[in-house]
Coordinates of C-alpha atoms in Angstrom, one line a residue:
Chain A
M1 CA 7.4 -1.7 12.7
T2 CA 4.7 -4.4 13.1
L3 CA 4.4 -7.1 10.4
N4 CA 1.2 -5.4 9.2
E5 CA 3.0 -2.1 8.8
K6 CA 5.8 -3.8 6.9
I7 CA 3.2 -5.3 4.5
E8 CA 1.5 -2.0 4.0
K9 CA 4.8 -0.3 3.2
A10 CA 5.9 -3.1 0.9
L11 CA 2.5 -3.1 -1.0
K12 CA 2.9 0.7 -1.7
S13 CA 6.4 0.3 -2.8
Y14 CA 5.4 -1.9 -5.7
I15 CA 3.0 0.6 -7.3
P16 CA 4.8 2.0 -10.3
P17 CA 6.3 5.5 -10.1
E18 CA 4.3 8.4 -11.4
N19 CA 3.6 8.6 -15.1
V20 CA 1.8 11.5 -16.8
Y21 CA 0.0 9.3 -19.3
V22 CA -1.1 6.5 -17.0
Q23 CA -1.5 8.1 -13.6
K24 CA -5.2 7.4 -13.4
L25 CA -4.6 3.7 -13.7
Y26 CA -1.9 3.7 -11.0
D27 CA -4.3 5.7 -8.7
A28 CA -7.0 3.2 -9.3
M29 CA -4.7 0.3 -8.5
E30 CA -3.4 2.0 -5.3
Y31 CA -7.0 3.0 -4.2
S32 CA -8.0 -0.6 -3.8
L33 CA -4.7 -2.0 -2.8
V34 CA -4.2 0.3 0.2
A35 CA -8.0 0.3 1.1
G36 CA -7.3 -1.8 4.2
G37 CA -8.5 -5.3 4.9
K38 CA -7.1 -7.7 7.4
R39 CA -4.1 -8.7 5.2
I40 CA -4.7 -12.3 6.2
R41 CA -3.2 -13.8 3.0
P42 CA 0.1 -11.9 3.2
L43 CA 0.4 -12.8 6.9
L44 CA 0.0 -16.4 6.1
V45 CA 2.8 -16.3 3.5
L46 CA 5.1 -14.6 5.9
E47 CA 4.3 -16.7 9.0
F48 CA 4.6 -20.0 7.1
C49 CA 7.9 -18.9 5.7
R50 CA 9.1 -18.0 9.2
L51 CA 7.7 -21.2 10.7
C52 CA 9.7 -23.2 8.1
G53 CA 12.9 -21.4 9.0
G54 CA 12.9 -18.9 6.1
D55 CA 13.5 -15.2 6.1
I56 CA 10.3 -13.2 5.9
E57 CA 12.1 -10.7 3.7
D58 CA 12.4 -13.4 1.0
A59 CA 8.7 -14.1 1.3
M60 CA 7.5 -10.4 1.2
P61 CA 7.2 -10.2 -2.6
F62 CA 4.9 -13.2 -2.5
A63 CA 3.0 -11.8 0.5
C64 CA 2.3 -8.7 -1.6
A65 CA 1.6 -10.7 -4.8
V66 CA -1.2 -12.7 -3.1
E67 CA -2.8 -9.5 -1.8
M68 CA -2.6 -8.0 -5.3
I69 CA -4.4 -11.0 -6.6
H70 CA -7.0 -10.8 -3.9
T71 CA -7.5 -7.1 -4.5
Y72 CA -7.9 -7.5 -8.3
S73 CA -10.6 -10.2 -7.7
L74 CA -12.5 -7.8 -5.4
I75 CA -12.4 -5.0 -8.0
H76 CA -13.7 -7.3 -10.8
D77 CA -16.2 -8.9 -8.5
D78 CA -17.8 -5.5 -7.8
L79 CA -18.2 -4.6 -11.4
P80 CA -21.8 -4.1 -12.8
C81 CA -21.5 -7.2 -14.9
M82 CA -20.6 -9.2 -11.8
D83 CA -22.1 -8.5 -8.3
N84 CA -22.6 -4.8 -9.1
D85 CA -21.6 -3.6 -5.6
D86 CA -21.3 0.1 -5.0
Y87 CA -19.3 -0.2 -1.8
R88 CA -16.4 -2.3 -0.6
R89 CA -15.0 -2.1 2.9
G90 CA -17.2 0.9 3.5
K91 CA -15.8 2.9 0.6
P92 CA -17.1 3.4 -2.9
S93 CA -16.0 0.5 -5.0
N94 CA -13.3 1.0 -7.6
H95 CA -15.6 1.5 -10.6
K96 CA -17.7 4.0 -8.8
V97 CA -14.7 6.2 -8.4
F98 CA -12.7 5.5 -11.6
G99 CA -15.3 4.2 -14.0
E100 CA -15.9 0.7 -15.2
D101 CA -13.2 0.7 -17.9
I102 CA -10.4 1.9 -15.6
A103 CA -11.6 -0.5 -12.8
L104 CA -11.5 -3.4 -15.3
L105 CA -8.0 -2.4 -16.3
A106 CA -6.8 -1.7 -12.8
G107 CA -7.8 -5.3 -11.9
D108 CA -5.9 -6.6 -15.0
A109 CA -2.9 -4.6 -14.1
L110 CA -2.9 -5.7 -10.4
Q111 CA -2.9 -9.4 -11.6
A112 CA 0.2 -8.6 -13.8
L113 CA 1.8 -6.7 -11.0
A114 CA 1.4 -9.7 -8.7
F115 CA 3.6 -11.8 -11.0
K116 CA 6.0 -9.0 -11.6
T117 CA 6.3 -8.5 -7.8
A118 CA 6.8 -12.2 -7.2
T119 CA 9.7 -12.3 -9.5
S120 CA 11.3 -8.9 -8.5
H121 CA 14.2 -10.4 -6.5
I122 CA 15.6 -13.3 -8.4
T123 CA 19.0 -14.8 -7.6
D124 CA 20.6 -18.0 -8.8
K125 CA 20.0 -19.4 -5.3
N126 CA 16.3 -18.7 -5.0
A127 CA 15.2 -18.9 -8.6
S128 CA 13.9 -22.5 -8.4
R129 CA 11.7 -21.6 -5.3
V130 CA 10.5 -18.4 -6.9
A131 CA 9.5 -20.2 -10.1
R132 CA 7.7 -22.9 -8.1
A133 CA 5.9 -20.3 -6.0
V134 CA 4.8 -18.4 -9.1
N135 CA 3.4 -21.7 -10.5
N136 CA 1.5 -22.3 -7.3
L137 CA 0.0 -18.8 -7.2
A138 CA -1.0 -18.9 -10.9
Y139 CA -2.6 -22.3 -10.5
Y140 CA -4.7 -21.3 -7.5
C141 CA -5.7 -17.9 -8.7
G142 CA -6.8 -19.1 -12.2
A143 CA -9.5 -21.3 -13.8
E144 CA -8.9 -24.3 -11.6
G145 CA -8.9 -22.1 -8.5
M146 CA -10.2 -18.6 -7.6
V147 CA -11.7 -17.7 -11.0
G148 CA -13.3 -21.1 -11.3
G149 CA -14.9 -20.5 -7.9
Q150 CA -16.3 -17.2 -9.1
V151 CA -17.9 -19.0 -12.1
I152 CA -19.5 -21.6 -9.8
D153 CA -20.8 -18.7 -7.7
L154 CA -22.3 -17.0 -10.8
E155 CA -23.9 -20.1 -12.1
S156 CA -25.4 -20.8 -8.7
E157 CA -27.3 -17.6 -8.4
G158 CA -31.0 -17.9 -7.9
K159 CA -30.7 -21.7 -7.7
N160 CA -31.0 -24.1 -4.8
V161 CA -27.6 -25.6 -4.8
G162 CA -26.5 -28.4 -2.6
I163 CA -23.8 -28.4 0.1
E164 CA -21.3 -30.3 -2.3
R165 CA -21.4 -27.6 -4.9
L166 CA -21.2 -24.8 -2.3
R167 CA -18.1 -26.4 -0.8
E168 CA -16.5 -26.8 -4.2
M169 CA -17.3 -23.1 -4.9
D170 CA -15.7 -22.0 -1.7
R171 CA -12.8 -24.3 -1.9
K172 CA -11.9 -22.5 -5.1
K173 CA -13.3 -19.0 -4.7
T174 CA -11.9 -18.1 -1.3
G175 CA -10.0 -21.3 -0.3
A176 CA -7.7 -21.5 -3.2
I177 CA -5.6 -18.4 -2.7
I178 CA -5.6 -18.9 1.1
K179 CA -4.0 -22.3 0.4
S180 CA -1.6 -20.7 -2.0
A181 CA -0.5 -18.2 0.6
C182 CA 0.2 -21.0 3.1
E183 CA 2.0 -23.2 0.5
M184 CA 4.1 -20.3 -1.0
G185 CA 5.4 -19.4 2.5
C186 CA 6.7 -22.9 2.8
I187 CA 8.1 -23.1 -0.7
I188 CA 10.1 -19.9 -0.3
A189 CA 11.6 -21.2 2.9
G190 CA 12.6 -24.4 1.1
A191 CA 10.3 -26.7 3.2
D192 CA 9.8 -30.4 2.3
E193 CA 6.6 -31.8 0.7
N194 CA 5.2 -33.0 4.0
K195 CA 5.3 -29.5 5.5
I196 CA 3.8 -28.0 2.3
E197 CA 1.0 -30.6 2.5
N198 CA 0.3 -29.7 6.2
A199 CA 0.2 -26.0 5.2
R200 CA -2.2 -26.8 2.5
C201 CA -4.6 -28.6 4.9
F202 CA -4.3 -25.7 7.3
G203 CA -5.3 -23.3 4.5
E204 CA -8.1 -25.6 3.4
N205 CA -9.5 -25.7 7.0
I206 CA -9.2 -22.0 7.9
G207 CA -10.4 -21.1 4.4
L208 CA -13.6 -23.0 4.8
A209 CA -14.1 -21.9 8.4
F210 CA -13.6 -18.3 7.2
Q211 CA -16.3 -18.7 4.6
I212 CA -18.8 -20.3 6.9
K213 CA -18.1 -17.6 9.4
D214 CA -18.7 -15.0 6.7
D215 CA -22.1 -16.5 5.9
I216 CA -23.0 -16.4 9.6
L217 CA -21.8 -12.8 9.9
D218 CA -23.7 -11.8 6.8
V219 CA -26.9 -12.7 8.6
T220 CA -26.1 -11.5 12.1
A221 CA -23.6 -8.6 11.9
E222 CA -24.6 -5.0 11.8
Q223 CA -24.2 -3.2 8.5
E224 CA -21.8 -0.5 9.7
K225 CA -19.4 -3.1 11.1
L226 CA -19.2 -5.1 8.0
G227 CA -19.3 -2.3 5.5
K228 CA -21.8 -4.0 3.2
P229 CA -25.5 -4.5 3.3
V230 CA -26.5 -7.2 5.8
G231 CA -28.1 -10.2 4.2
S232 CA -27.1 -9.3 0.6
D233 CA -26.5 -13.0 -0.2
L234 CA -30.0 -13.8 0.9
E235 CA -31.5 -11.1 -1.2
N236 CA -29.7 -12.5 -4.3
E237 CA -31.2 -15.9 -3.4
K238 CA -27.9 -17.5 -3.1
S239 CA -27.6 -20.7 -1.1
T240 CA -25.2 -20.3 1.8
Y241 CA -24.0 -22.6 4.6
V242 CA -26.5 -20.8 6.9
S243 CA -29.4 -21.3 4.6
L244 CA -28.5 -25.0 4.0
L245 CA -27.4 -26.0 7.5
G246 CA -28.7 -23.3 10.0
I247 CA -26.6 -21.1 12.2
E248 CA -26.1 -23.5 15.0
K249 CA -24.6 -26.3 12.8
C250 CA -22.5 -23.7 11.0
S251 CA -21.0 -22.4 14.3
E252 CA -20.1 -26.0 15.2
L253 CA -18.4 -26.4 11.9
V254 CA -16.4 -23.3 12.3
Q255 CA -15.1 -24.6 15.6
S256 CA -14.2 -28.1 14.4
L257 CA -12.5 -26.8 11.3
T258 CA -10.5 -24.4 13.4
Q259 CA -9.4 -27.2 15.7
E260 CA -8.4 -29.3 12.7
A261 CA -6.3 -26.4 11.5
L262 CA -4.6 -26.1 14.8
K263 CA -3.7 -29.8 14.6
N264 CA -2.2 -29.2 11.1
L265 CA 0.3 -26.8 12.8
E266 CA 1.6 -29.5 15.2
S267 CA 3.8 -31.1 12.6
F268 CA 5.9 -27.9 12.4
D269 CA 8.9 -27.6 14.8
G270 CA 9.0 -23.8 14.9
D271 CA 6.8 -21.4 16.9
S272 CA 3.4 -21.4 15.4
E273 CA 1.7 -19.2 18.0
T274 CA 0.9 -16.4 15.6
L275 CA -0.8 -18.8 13.1
R276 CA -2.7 -20.4 16.0
K277 CA -3.9 -17.0 17.1
L278 CA -4.8 -16.1 13.5
A279 CA -6.9 -19.2 13.1
L280 CA -8.7 -18.6 16.3
S281 CA -9.3 -14.9 15.6
L282 CA -10.9 -15.7 12.3
A283 CA -13.3 -18.1 14.0
E284 CA -14.1 -15.7 16.7
R285 CA -14.3 -12.5 14.8
E286 CA -17.4 -10.4 14.8
Y287 CA -17.0 -8.5 11.5
Chain B
M1 CA 4.2 -30.5 -38.2
T2 CA 4.8 -26.8 -39.0
L3 CA 5.8 -24.4 -36.3
N4 CA 2.3 -22.9 -36.4
E5 CA 0.7 -26.3 -36.0
K6 CA 3.0 -27.0 -33.0
I7 CA 1.9 -23.8 -31.4
E8 CA -1.8 -24.6 -31.9
K9 CA -1.4 -28.0 -30.4
A10 CA 0.6 -26.6 -27.4
L11 CA -2.0 -23.9 -26.8
K12 CA -4.8 -26.4 -26.6
S13 CA -2.8 -28.7 -24.3
Y14 CA -2.7 -26.0 -21.6
I15 CA -6.5 -25.6 -21.3
P16 CA -7.5 -27.4 -18.1
P17 CA -9.1 -30.9 -18.4
E18 CA -12.9 -31.1 -18.3
N19 CA -14.6 -30.1 -15.1
V20 CA -18.4 -30.4 -14.5
Y21 CA -18.6 -27.2 -12.4
V22 CA -16.4 -24.9 -14.4
Q23 CA -16.7 -26.2 -18.0
K24 CA -18.4 -23.0 -19.3
L25 CA -15.3 -21.0 -18.3
Y26 CA -12.9 -23.5 -19.9
D27 CA -15.0 -23.3 -23.1
A28 CA -14.9 -19.5 -23.1
M29 CA -11.1 -19.6 -22.7
E30 CA -10.7 -22.1 -25.5
Y31 CA -13.1 -20.3 -27.8
S32 CA -10.9 -17.2 -27.9
L33 CA -7.6 -18.9 -27.6
V34 CA -8.0 -21.2 -30.6
A35 CA -9.9 -18.6 -32.7
G36 CA -7.0 -18.2 -35.0
G37 CA -4.9 -15.1 -35.5
K38 CA -1.5 -15.0 -37.0
R39 CA 0.4 -16.2 -33.8
I40 CA 3.0 -13.6 -34.4
R41 CA 3.9 -13.3 -30.8
P42 CA 4.5 -17.0 -30.2
L43 CA 6.5 -17.2 -33.4
L44 CA 8.7 -14.4 -32.2
V45 CA 9.4 -16.2 -28.9
L46 CA 10.3 -19.4 -30.7
E47 CA 12.4 -17.8 -33.4
F48 CA 14.5 -15.6 -31.1
C49 CA 15.1 -18.7 -28.9
R50 CA 16.3 -20.6 -31.9
L51 CA 18.3 -17.7 -33.2
C52 CA 20.2 -17.5 -29.9
G53 CA 21.0 -21.2 -30.0
G54 CA 18.2 -22.4 -27.7
D55 CA 15.8 -25.3 -28.0
I56 CA 12.3 -24.2 -29.1
E57 CA 10.7 -26.8 -26.9
D58 CA 12.1 -24.8 -23.9
A59 CA 10.5 -21.7 -25.3
M60 CA 7.1 -23.2 -26.1
P61 CA 5.5 -22.5 -22.7
F62 CA 6.5 -18.8 -23.1
A63 CA 5.2 -18.8 -26.7
C64 CA 1.9 -20.0 -25.4
A65 CA 1.9 -17.6 -22.4
V66 CA 2.3 -14.5 -24.5
E67 CA -0.5 -15.6 -26.8
M68 CA -2.7 -16.2 -23.7
I69 CA -1.9 -12.7 -22.6
H70 CA -2.7 -11.3 -26.0
T71 CA -6.0 -13.3 -26.1
Y72 CA -7.2 -12.1 -22.7
S73 CA -6.5 -8.5 -23.7
L74 CA -8.7 -8.9 -26.8
I75 CA -11.5 -10.4 -24.8
H76 CA -11.5 -7.5 -22.2
D77 CA -11.0 -5.0 -25.0
D78 CA -14.2 -6.1 -26.7
L79 CA -16.3 -5.8 -23.5
P80 CA -19.2 -3.3 -23.5
C81 CA -17.4 -1.1 -20.9
M82 CA -14.4 -1.0 -23.3
D83 CA -14.7 -0.9 -27.1
N84 CA -18.0 -2.8 -27.1
D85 CA -17.2 -4.8 -30.2
D86 CA -19.6 -7.6 -31.2
Y87 CA -17.1 -9.3 -33.5
R88 CA -13.5 -10.4 -33.4
R89 CA -11.7 -12.1 -36.2
G90 CA -15.0 -12.4 -38.0
K91 CA -16.6 -14.4 -35.1
P92 CA -18.9 -13.1 -32.4
S93 CA -16.8 -11.7 -29.6
N94 CA -16.4 -13.7 -26.4
H95 CA -19.1 -11.9 -24.3
K96 CA -21.6 -12.2 -27.2
V97 CA -21.3 -15.9 -26.9
F98 CA -20.7 -16.5 -23.2
G99 CA -22.0 -13.3 -21.5
E100 CA -20.2 -10.4 -20.0
D101 CA -19.5 -12.0 -16.7
I102 CA -18.0 -15.2 -18.1
A103 CA -16.0 -13.2 -20.7
L104 CA -14.5 -11.0 -18.0
L105 CA -13.5 -14.1 -16.0
A106 CA -12.2 -16.0 -19.0
G107 CA -9.9 -13.1 -19.6
D108 CA -8.8 -13.1 -16.0
A109 CA -8.2 -16.9 -16.1
L110 CA -6.2 -16.7 -19.3
Q111 CA -3.9 -14.2 -17.7
A112 CA -3.4 -16.6 -14.8
L113 CA -3.0 -19.5 -17.2
A114 CA -0.2 -17.6 -19.0
F115 CA 1.9 -17.5 -15.8
K116 CA 1.0 -21.0 -14.9
T117 CA 2.0 -22.2 -18.3
A118 CA 5.3 -20.2 -18.3
T119 CA 6.3 -22.0 -15.1
S120 CA 5.0 -25.4 -16.1
H121 CA 8.5 -26.9 -16.8
I122 CA 10.9 -25.8 -14.0
T123 CA 14.2 -27.5 -13.6
D124 CA 17.1 -26.5 -11.4
K125 CA 18.9 -25.6 -14.6
N126 CA 16.3 -23.4 -16.2
A127 CA 14.7 -21.9 -13.1
S128 CA 16.6 -18.6 -13.2
R129 CA 15.8 -18.0 -16.9
V130 CA 12.2 -19.0 -16.3
A131 CA 11.8 -16.6 -13.4
R132 CA 13.5 -13.8 -15.4
A133 CA 11.2 -14.4 -18.4
V134 CA 8.1 -14.4 -16.1
N135 CA 9.3 -11.0 -14.8
N136 CA 9.7 -9.7 -18.3
L137 CA 6.2 -10.8 -19.4
A138 CA 4.6 -9.5 -16.2
Y139 CA 6.3 -6.1 -16.7
Y140 CA 5.3 -5.7 -20.3
C141 CA 1.7 -6.9 -20.0
G142 CA 0.9 -4.8 -16.9
A143 CA 0.4 -1.2 -15.9
E144 CA 3.7 0.0 -17.4
G145 CA 3.1 -1.9 -20.6
M146 CA 0.0 -3.3 -22.4
V147 CA -2.6 -2.3 -19.8
G148 CA -1.1 1.2 -19.5
G149 CA -1.4 1.5 -23.3
Q150 CA -5.1 0.6 -23.1
V151 CA -5.6 3.4 -20.6
I152 CA -3.9 5.9 -22.9
D153 CA -6.1 4.7 -25.7
L154 CA -9.3 5.1 -23.6
E155 CA -8.2 8.6 -22.4
S156 CA -7.5 9.6 -26.0
E157 CA -11.0 8.9 -27.4
G158 CA -12.7 11.8 -28.9
K159 CA -9.6 14.0 -28.4
N160 CA -7.1 15.4 -30.9
V161 CA -4.0 13.8 -29.6
G162 CA -0.5 14.4 -30.9
I163 CA 1.9 12.0 -32.4
E164 CA 4.0 11.7 -29.2
R165 CA 1.0 10.5 -27.2
L166 CA 0.0 8.1 -30.0
R167 CA 3.5 6.6 -30.1
E168 CA 3.5 6.2 -26.3
M169 CA 0.1 4.5 -26.5
D170 CA 1.2 2.0 -29.2
R171 CA 4.6 1.5 -27.6
K172 CA 2.7 0.2 -24.6
K173 CA -0.5 -1.2 -26.0
T174 CA 0.8 -3.3 -28.9
G175 CA 4.5 -2.8 -28.7
A176 CA 5.1 -4.0 -25.2
I177 CA 4.2 -7.7 -25.5
I178 CA 5.8 -7.9 -29.0
K179 CA 9.0 -6.7 -27.3
S180 CA 8.4 -9.2 -24.5
A181 CA 8.0 -12.0 -26.9
C182 CA 11.4 -11.2 -28.6
E183 CA 13.2 -10.7 -25.3
M184 CA 11.8 -13.8 -23.7
G185 CA 13.0 -16.0 -26.6
C186 CA 16.5 -14.7 -26.0
I187 CA 16.3 -15.0 -22.2
I188 CA 15.1 -18.7 -22.4
A189 CA 18.1 -19.4 -24.7
G190 CA 20.4 -17.8 -22.2
A191 CA 21.5 -15.0 -24.6
D192 CA 23.6 -12.1 -23.4
E193 CA 22.3 -8.6 -22.7
N194 CA 23.5 -7.3 -26.0
K195 CA 21.4 -9.8 -27.9
I196 CA 18.4 -9.1 -25.6
E197 CA 18.8 -5.4 -26.4
N198 CA 18.8 -6.0 -30.1
A199 CA 15.8 -8.3 -29.8
R200 CA 14.0 -5.5 -27.9
C201 CA 14.8 -3.0 -30.7
F202 CA 13.6 -5.4 -33.3
G203 CA 10.3 -5.8 -31.4
E204 CA 10.0 -2.0 -30.9
N205 CA 10.5 -1.4 -34.7
I206 CA 8.2 -4.1 -36.0
G207 CA 5.6 -3.3 -33.3
L208 CA 5.3 0.3 -34.4
A209 CA 5.4 -0.7 -38.1
F210 CA 2.6 -3.2 -37.3
Q211 CA 0.4 -0.6 -35.7
I212 CA 0.9 2.0 -38.4
K213 CA 0.1 -0.7 -41.0
D214 CA -3.0 -1.5 -39.0
D215 CA -4.1 2.1 -39.2
I216 CA -3.5 2.1 -42.9
L217 CA -5.4 -1.1 -43.4
D218 CA -8.3 0.1 -41.2
V219 CA -8.8 2.8 -43.8
T220 CA -8.2 0.9 -47.0
A221 CA -9.0 -2.8 -46.4
E222 CA -12.3 -4.4 -47.2
Q223 CA -14.5 -5.3 -44.3
E224 CA -14.7 -9.1 -44.9
K225 CA -10.9 -9.4 -45.2
L226 CA -10.3 -7.7 -41.8
G227 CA -13.2 -9.1 -40.0
K228 CA -14.1 -5.8 -38.3
P229 CA -15.9 -2.7 -39.6
V230 CA -13.7 -0.6 -41.9
G231 CA -12.9 2.8 -40.4
S232 CA -14.1 2.0 -36.9
D233 CA -11.3 4.0 -35.4
L234 CA -12.3 7.0 -37.5
E235 CA -15.9 6.6 -36.3
N236 CA -14.8 6.7 -32.7
E237 CA -13.0 9.9 -33.5
K238 CA -9.6 8.4 -32.5
S239 CA -6.5 10.0 -33.7
T240 CA -4.5 7.5 -35.8
Y241 CA -1.2 7.7 -37.6
V242 CA -3.1 8.1 -40.8
S243 CA -5.3 10.9 -39.5
L244 CA -2.2 12.7 -38.2
L245 CA 0.4 12.0 -41.0
G246 CA -1.5 10.8 -44.0
I247 CA -1.3 7.5 -45.8
E248 CA 1.8 8.2 -47.9
K249 CA 4.0 9.3 -45.0
C250 CA 2.6 6.3 -43.0
S251 CA 3.6 3.9 -45.8
E252 CA 7.1 5.3 -45.8
L253 CA 7.4 4.9 -42.0
V254 CA 6.3 1.2 -42.2
Q255 CA 9.1 0.7 -44.7
S256 CA 11.8 2.5 -42.8
L257 CA 10.9 0.9 -39.5
T258 CA 11.0 -2.5 -41.1
Q259 CA 14.5 -1.8 -42.6
E260 CA 15.6 -0.8 -39.1
A261 CA 14.2 -4.1 -37.7
L262 CA 16.2 -6.1 -40.4
K263 CA 19.4 -4.3 -39.2
N264 CA 18.7 -5.3 -35.6
L265 CA 18.9 -8.9 -36.8
E266 CA 22.4 -8.5 -38.2
S267 CA 24.0 -8.7 -34.7
F268 CA 22.9 -12.3 -34.4
D269 CA 25.1 -15.1 -35.7
G270 CA 22.4 -17.6 -36.4
D271 CA 19.9 -18.0 -39.3
S272 CA 17.5 -15.1 -39.0
E273 CA 15.7 -15.7 -42.3
T274 CA 12.4 -16.6 -40.7
L275 CA 12.4 -13.4 -38.7
R276 CA 13.4 -11.3 -41.7
K277 CA 10.5 -12.8 -43.6
L278 CA 8.1 -12.2 -40.7
A279 CA 9.1 -8.5 -40.5
L280 CA 8.7 -8.1 -44.2
S281 CA 5.4 -9.9 -44.3
L282 CA 3.9 -7.7 -41.6
A283 CA 4.9 -4.6 -43.6
E284 CA 3.4 -6.0 -46.8
R285 CA 0.3 -7.7 -45.5
E286 CA -3.1 -6.7 -46.9
Y287 CA -5.3 -7.7 -43.9

C-alpha cells in the first residue's frame, strides 16, 4: 500500500459506524472527507514524523485529524453565507447535496472528529506528546489561525488590501494548518524544539508558496483542470498576489520560498527526499 | 470569589488577546461566551472533580472547554439555515449582531478554542488524564453525540415522532455534553471506572430531566422569564415530551429521574451536597 492509500484507508476507518438516526450526517461527513484532494497535510504529518525518527503509525491519527479540519473548513467555506460555491473539486459542494443545515453540522462534526481521532490511541508513554499535538492543532485551526484567516478574507472582499494584510490572511488561512501538520509530525516523534522550529519554517514557506501558486493558477489554469471557475477571485474583486505583484514577480517568489523550504530541511539528519519532492511538486504543479 | 465568578473570569481569560485584523471574530466569540447562562456544565466538571478528590483548578480548563462547546452549538443552532432564532437569552443572537458569516466562524473558532483550552496546562503528570478527557469531550460533542442529536432534531421537524426517537435525540443533543462534563470531572481527578460510570448515569438522568423540564417550561413559562417565544417548539410542529405524554406525566418523570440522579451520587465518598442541590434546582426551576 502506498502512503496515500494508507491515509485514505485510515480516514475512512474513523467515520462512525452506521446509525439509523444519524446516517445522513455520517454520509455528509464521508462525502467530503473521501472526495479526494492531494492529502498534502496528512503527508506532511507522516513525513515529518518519519524524518524525526518516529513511527508513522503513531502519527496517522494526527494525519487524519488535520485532513478532517481541512475538510470541515472547505465545507463551511462553500456555504451560501460564506463563498457560496456550488462546486468543490469538480463535485457538487456538500450543501448542494445534503442541504445547508446538514452541511453546517457535518463541518462541526468533522472538527470534533479530528480531536477524537487525534486522541484515539493514548498510552502512558505517548500521552504528553498527544496532548501537545492536540494543543498545536487547536491553536492553528482556531481564531488565531485558520478561522482568523477566513475572517480577514471575508473582511477584505471588495477592498483594495495591501500585501501585508494579504500575507497575514494567508499565513493564517492556509499557512496555519500546514505549519501545524509539520510541527505535529515532529511532536509525535518526540523531536527537540530546534527541529520543530525548522519544521514550522518549512511549513510557513511552502504554505505561502502554495497560496501564491494558487493565485497564479487561478488566473492561468483551465477550468476543468482546477474544478472551479477560472478567475473567481478576480470576479469577487479580491486582492491577490497576482493582482498586487503581477505574475512574473509571483513566479519568482514561489521559487525563492521553495528554495528556503528546502534549506529548512537541511537541519534534519534523516532522509528528507520525499519532503523535498513535495515542496518542489507544489511549486511546479499545473492544477 | 464564588465558583460561578471563577468560571466567568476563567472563560474570559481564554479569549485571545486583541488583534487588529481579527478583532471582530474575537468580539463575536466573547459576545456569546459571556452572555450568561447558568454555567451548569462547567459546574458539573468542577464539582465532580472535587467530589473525586481532585483540585478544581486542574478541572477549570475543561469546565471552560465544555461551556465553549455549548456556546458554539447555540450560535450555530440560531443560524438562519438552522432554527433561525433572532434572540438568545433575551439578547439578539450572534448572527443578528455580527452577521451570518462571522457567527458561523465564531462558532467554529469556539469549538477549536475548547480543545486548545483543554490542553492549555499539560504536565507529564496530568497528560494522560488530559488526553483522555479531550477524547471524551470530542466524542460527546461530535457526530455520535451533540451534533448527531441536532441532526435527529432537524429530521424530526414537522413529523410525528415517537418517544424512543425523542429520547435518542435528547440523549445526544443535550444529554451528551452534560454526561461529558460529569465524566471529565472524574477523569481529571483520576477517579476509577466505577465512579466515572456513576457520574455518567447522573449526567444521563439530570440531562433527560432537564430536557423534559424545558419542554414543560416552554409551554407554561412567560416569555420574558425564558427569553424566547413561549411555545416555539409547538409552532414548529415538533414533538415534545409534553405533546407526547402530557404535562402531568412529564412532571412525574422529572421527579423520578432526579431521584435516580441523587442515588447515583451515593456511591461517592465525598461531599456531594452541591451536586444534590444542583440536580434538585434543575428539576424545580421556573425558567
